[in-house]
Amino acid sequence: MAAATREVSDPREVDAVVIPGGYGAALNLSDAGLRGADCEVDPSVERYLLAAHAAGRPLGALCIAPLTLGRVLSRAGIRARLTIGHDPQSAAVVAAMGHEHVPCPPDGVVVDAGRPTHRPGGAGRSVVVRGHARHGRQHRWPPCRAA
């Protein structure tokens, strides 16, 4: 986990933590791409994410990274609303971890409503998952709702 070009060991030094998707999240930060709900997360990543959560930092996860985040949260007894899109097999993995899966299109985003989201004048605690960046332009993601 790093910010800009220097490693950040204390999550209180950052405003939010976002886990990018792809092979890094699925095979390096965890082995979720191989083991699904029974995956293991790199211990230093798990400690950092839990410390960020405890510090009230918003946590974000893109693409397949909600599986990594979901595993960390479920091992700590924390339940969340997560998405992996519309894939039934991946949704089953999210459910097997004890989380609510919210179907969502690739250009959508899910915010865990069980926690206050960030608002002016105060830091919130939200779990934001899913969404593809539109490179070079701003994009407002439509909220996804439970089916």
PDB file of C-alpha atoms in Angstrom:
ATOM      1  CA  MET A   1       0.000   0.000   0.000  1.00  0.00           C
ATOM      2  CA  ALA A   2       1.515   3.300  -0.984  1.00  0.00           C
ATOM      3  CA  ALA A   3       0.555   6.908  -1.518  1.00  0.00           C
ATOM      4  CA  ALA A   4       2.214   8.736  -4.397  1.00  0.00           C
ATOM      5  CA  THR A   5       5.832   7.532  -4.287  1.00  0.00           C
ATOM      6  CA  ARG A   6       6.353   6.825  -0.610  1.00  0.00           C
ATOM      7  CA  GLU A   7       5.101   3.952   1.462  1.00  0.00           C
ATOM      8  CA  VAL A   8       2.504   4.851   4.060  1.00  0.00           C
ATOM      9  CA  SER A   9       2.543   2.576   7.071  1.00  0.00           C
ATOM     10  CA  ASP A  10      -0.075   4.462   9.093  1.00  0.00           C
ATOM     11  CA  PRO A  11      -3.528   4.636   7.480  1.00  0.00           C
ATOM     12  CA  ARG A  12      -4.296   7.748   9.535  1.00  0.00           C
ATOM     13  CA  GLU A  13      -1.944   9.549   7.106  1.00  0.00           C
ATOM     14  CA  VAL A  14      -4.320   9.004   4.162  1.00  0.00           C
ATOM     15  CA  ASP A  15      -7.848  10.191   3.412  1.00  0.00           C
ATOM     16  CA  ALA A  16      -9.035   6.878   1.952  1.00  0.00           C
ATOM     17  CA  VAL A  17      -7.766   3.487   0.840  1.00  0.00           C
ATOM     18  CA  VAL A  18      -8.639   2.172  -2.619  1.00  0.00           C
ATOM     19  CA  ILE A  19      -7.713  -1.332  -3.745  1.00  0.00           C
ATOM     20  CA  PRO A  20      -7.310  -1.543  -7.521  1.00  0.00           C
ATOM     21  CA  GLY A  21      -8.683  -4.629  -9.218  1.00  0.00           C
ATOM     22  CA  GLY A  22      -7.124  -7.084 -11.606  1.00  0.00           C
ATOM     23  CA  TYR A  23      -4.470  -9.698 -11.030  1.00  0.00           C
ATOM     24  CA  GLY A  24      -2.810  -7.655  -8.265  1.00  0.00           C
ATOM     25  CA  ALA A  25      -5.844  -7.911  -5.986  1.00  0.00           C
ATOM     26  CA  ALA A  26      -6.779 -11.432  -7.078  1.00  0.00           C
ATOM     27  CA  LEU A  27      -3.354 -13.078  -6.950  1.00  0.00           C
ATOM     28  CA  ASN A  28      -0.891 -10.841  -5.080  1.00  0.00           C
ATOM     29  CA  LEU A  29      -2.741  -9.043  -2.286  1.00  0.00           C
ATOM     30  CA  SER A  30      -4.759 -12.217  -1.786  1.00  0.00           C
ATOM     31  CA  ASP A  31      -5.358 -15.493  -3.559  1.00  0.00           C
ATOM     32  CA  ALA A  32      -9.063 -14.749  -4.099  1.00  0.00           C
ATOM     33  CA  GLY A  33      -8.709 -15.468  -7.813  1.00  0.00           C
ATOM     34  CA  LEU A  34      -7.728 -19.037  -6.967  1.00  0.00           C
ATOM     35  CA  ARG A  35      -9.565 -19.869  -3.732  1.00  0.00           C
ATOM     36  CA  GLY A  36     -12.653 -17.643  -3.672  1.00  0.00           C
ATOM     37  CA  ALA A  37     -14.319 -17.355  -0.258  1.00  0.00           C
ATOM     38  CA  ASP A  38     -11.564 -19.414   1.393  1.00  0.00           C
ATOM     39  CA  CYS A  39      -8.836 -17.082   0.190  1.00  0.00           C
ATOM     40  CA  GLU A  40      -5.992 -15.787   2.292  1.00  0.00           C
ATOM     41  CA  VAL A  41      -5.015 -12.126   2.302  1.00  0.00           C
ATOM     42  CA  ASP A  42      -1.437 -10.949   2.682  1.00  0.00           C
ATOM     43  CA  PRO A  43      -1.129 -10.308   6.453  1.00  0.00           C
ATOM     44  CA  SER A  44       0.316  -6.807   6.030  1.00  0.00           C
ATOM     45  CA  VAL A  45      -2.553  -5.869   3.683  1.00  0.00           C
ATOM     46  CA  GLU A  46      -5.092  -7.268   6.133  1.00  0.00           C
ATOM     47  CA  ARG A  47      -3.582  -5.331   9.050  1.00  0.00           C
ATOM     48  CA  TYR A  48      -3.499  -2.111   7.004  1.00  0.00           C
ATOM     49  CA  LEU A  49      -7.114  -2.407   5.838  1.00  0.00           C
ATOM     50  CA  LEU A  50      -8.378  -3.157   9.347  1.00  0.00           C
ATOM     51  CA  ALA A  51      -6.383  -0.243  10.768  1.00  0.00           C
ATOM     52  CA  ALA A  52      -7.793   2.047   8.069  1.00  0.00           C
ATOM     53  CA  HIS A  53     -11.308   0.874   8.876  1.00  0.00           C
ATOM     54  CA  ALA A  54     -10.733   1.408  12.600  1.00  0.00           C
ATOM     55  CA  ALA A  55      -9.404   4.903  11.833  1.00  0.00           C
ATOM     56  CA  GLY A  56     -12.618   5.703   9.973  1.00  0.00           C
ATOM     57  CA  ARG A  57     -11.048   5.857   6.528  1.00  0.00           C
ATOM     58  CA  PRO A  58     -13.293   5.066   3.559  1.00  0.00           C
ATOM     59  CA  LEU A  59     -12.331   1.797   1.893  1.00  0.00           C
ATOM     60  CA  GLY A  60     -12.722   1.338  -1.840  1.00  0.00           C
ATOM     61  CA  ALA A  61     -12.321  -1.756  -3.976  1.00  0.00           C
ATOM     62  CA  LEU A  62     -12.558  -2.047  -7.762  1.00  0.00           C
ATOM     63  CA  CYS A  63     -13.252  -4.958 -10.095  1.00  0.00           C
ATOM     64  CA  ILE A  64     -12.356  -8.227  -8.279  1.00  0.00           C
ATOM     65  CA  ALA A  65     -10.810  -6.447  -5.254  1.00  0.00           C
ATOM     66  CA  PRO A  66     -14.106  -6.596  -3.287  1.00  0.00           C
ATOM     67  CA  LEU A  67     -13.273 -10.274  -2.715  1.00  0.00           C
ATOM     68  CA  THR A  68     -10.021  -9.286  -1.008  1.00  0.00           C
ATOM     69  CA  LEU A  69     -11.742  -6.579   1.020  1.00  0.00           C
ATOM     70  CA  GLY A  70     -14.663  -8.894   1.786  1.00  0.00           C
ATOM     71  CA  ARG A  71     -12.364 -11.559   3.185  1.00  0.00           C
ATOM     72  CA  VAL A  72     -10.608  -9.053   5.457  1.00  0.00           C
ATOM     73  CA  LEU A  73     -13.897  -7.676   6.746  1.00  0.00           C
ATOM     74  CA  SER A  74     -15.528 -11.083   7.262  1.00  0.00           C
ATOM     75  CA  ARG A  75     -12.537 -12.423   9.218  1.00  0.00           C
ATOM     76  CA  ALA A  76     -12.949  -9.407  11.516  1.00  0.00           C
ATOM     77  CA  GLY A  77     -16.680 -10.058  11.927  1.00  0.00           C
ATOM     78  CA  ILE A  78     -17.648  -7.004   9.851  1.00  0.00           C
ATOM     79  CA  ARG A  79     -20.487  -7.394   7.348  1.00  0.00           C
ATOM     80  CA  ALA A  80     -20.833  -5.120   4.328  1.00  0.00           C
ATOM     81  CA  ARG A  81     -22.723  -4.533   1.084  1.00  0.00           C
ATOM     82  CA  LEU A  82     -20.321  -5.460  -1.719  1.00  0.00           C
ATOM     83  CA  THR A  83     -20.514  -6.035  -5.444  1.00  0.00           C
ATOM     84  CA  ILE A  84     -18.680  -7.977  -8.073  1.00  0.00           C
ATOM     85  CA  GLY A  85     -21.087  -6.848 -10.786  1.00  0.00           C
ATOM     86  CA  HIS A  86     -23.650  -9.282 -12.146  1.00  0.00           C
ATOM     87  CA  ASP A  87     -21.609 -12.511 -12.160  1.00  0.00           C
ATOM     88  CA  PRO A  88     -23.569 -15.169 -10.208  1.00  0.00           C
ATOM     89  CA  GLN A  89     -20.474 -17.202  -9.275  1.00  0.00           C
ATOM     90  CA  SER A  90     -18.668 -14.180  -7.837  1.00  0.00           C
ATOM     91  CA  ALA A  91     -21.862 -13.055  -6.089  1.00  0.00           C
ATOM     92  CA  ALA A  92     -22.013 -16.488  -4.442  1.00  0.00           C
ATOM     93  CA  VAL A  93     -18.448 -15.987  -3.166  1.00  0.00           C
ATOM     94  CA  VAL A  94     -19.405 -12.618  -1.649  1.00  0.00           C
ATOM     95  CA  ALA A  95     -22.435 -14.252   0.016  1.00  0.00           C
ATOM     96  CA  ALA A  96     -20.314 -17.166   1.270  1.00  0.00           C
ATOM     97  CA  MET A  97     -18.125 -14.598   3.053  1.00  0.00           C
ATOM     98  CA  GLY A  98     -21.245 -13.376   4.861  1.00  0.00           C
ATOM     99  CA  HIS A  99     -21.769 -10.153   2.934  1.00  0.00           C
ATOM    100  CA  GLU A 100     -24.733  -8.857   0.951  1.00  0.00           C
ATOM    101  CA  HIS A 101     -24.027  -8.843  -2.777  1.00  0.00           C
ATOM    102  CA  VAL A 102     -25.566  -5.953  -4.714  1.00  0.00           C
ATOM    103  CA  PRO A 103     -25.794  -6.504  -8.497  1.00  0.00           C
ATOM    104  CA  CYS A 104     -24.253  -3.512 -10.252  1.00  0.00           C
ATOM    105  CA  PRO A 105     -23.323  -2.546 -13.839  1.00  0.00           C
ATOM    106  CA  PRO A 106     -19.657  -1.880 -14.740  1.00  0.00           C
ATOM    107  CA  ASP A 107     -20.204   1.886 -14.566  1.00  0.00           C
ATOM    108  CA  GLY A 108     -21.946   1.740 -11.173  1.00  0.00           C
ATOM    109  CA  VAL A 109     -20.816   2.023  -7.586  1.00  0.00           C
ATOM    110  CA  VAL A 110     -22.103   0.612  -4.286  1.00  0.00           C
ATOM    111  CA  VAL A 111     -21.788   2.520  -1.034  1.00  0.00           C
ATOM    112  CA  ASP A 112     -22.360   0.557   2.148  1.00  0.00           C
ATOM    113  CA  ALA A 113     -25.334   2.426   3.601  1.00  0.00           C
ATOM    114  CA  GLY A 114     -24.748   0.834   6.994  1.00  0.00           C
ATOM    115  CA  ARG A 115     -22.045   3.417   7.577  1.00  0.00           C
ATOM    116  CA  PRO A 116     -22.310   7.174   7.154  1.00  0.00           C
ATOM    117  CA  THR A 117     -20.673   8.340   3.942  1.00  0.00           C
ATOM    118  CA  HIS A 118     -18.228  11.222   3.795  1.00  0.00           C
ATOM    119  CA  ARG A 119     -19.867  14.602   4.141  1.00  0.00           C
ATOM    120  CA  PRO A 120     -18.526  18.161   4.474  1.00  0.00           C
ATOM    121  CA  GLY A 121     -17.093  18.898   7.860  1.00  0.00           C
ATOM    122  CA  GLY A 122     -16.543  15.334   9.002  1.00  0.00           C
ATOM    123  CA  ALA A 123     -14.919  12.097   7.970  1.00  0.00           C
ATOM    124  CA  GLY A 124     -17.269   9.225   7.314  1.00  0.00           C
ATOM    125  CA  ARG A 125     -16.802   5.489   7.197  1.00  0.00           C
ATOM    126  CA  SER A 126     -17.988   3.897   4.017  1.00  0.00           C
ATOM    127  CA  VAL A 127     -17.163   0.829   2.028  1.00  0.00           C
ATOM    128  CA  VAL A 128     -17.272   1.758  -1.631  1.00  0.00           C
ATOM    129  CA  VAL A 129     -16.886  -1.014  -4.120  1.00  0.00           C
ATOM    130  CA  ARG A 130     -16.994  -1.522  -7.852  1.00  0.00           C
ATOM    131  CA  GLY A 131     -16.678   0.841 -10.744  1.00  0.00           C
ATOM    132  CA  HIS A 132     -14.409   1.367 -13.706  1.00  0.00           C
ATOM    133  CA  ALA A 133     -12.550   4.655 -14.022  1.00  0.00           C
ATOM    134  CA  ARG A 134     -13.142   6.583 -17.177  1.00  0.00           C
ATOM    135  CA  HIS A 135      -9.598   7.725 -17.913  1.00  0.00           C
ATOM    136  CA  GLY A 136      -9.107  11.418 -18.574  1.00  0.00           C
ATOM    137  CA  ARG A 137     -12.601  12.584 -17.650  1.00  0.00           C
ATOM    138  CA  GLN A 138     -14.757  12.891 -14.615  1.00  0.00           C
ATOM    139  CA  HIS A 139     -17.529  10.363 -14.256  1.00  0.00           C
ATOM    140  CA  ARG A 140     -20.426  10.286 -11.828  1.00  0.00           C
ATOM    141  CA  TRP A 141     -21.365   6.719 -11.080  1.00  0.00           C
ATOM    142  CA  PRO A 142     -25.048   5.941 -10.657  1.00  0.00           C
ATOM    143  CA  PRO A 143     -25.842   4.245  -7.367  1.00  0.00           C
ATOM    144  CA  CYS A 144     -26.758   0.568  -7.530  1.00  0.00           C
ATOM    145  CA  ARG A 145     -29.680  -0.740  -5.551  1.00  0.00           C
ATOM    146  CA  ALA A 146     -30.304  -4.209  -4.214  1.00  0.00           C
ATOM    147  CA  ALA A 147     -32.384  -6.271  -6.622  1.00  0.00           C
TER     148      ALA A 147
END
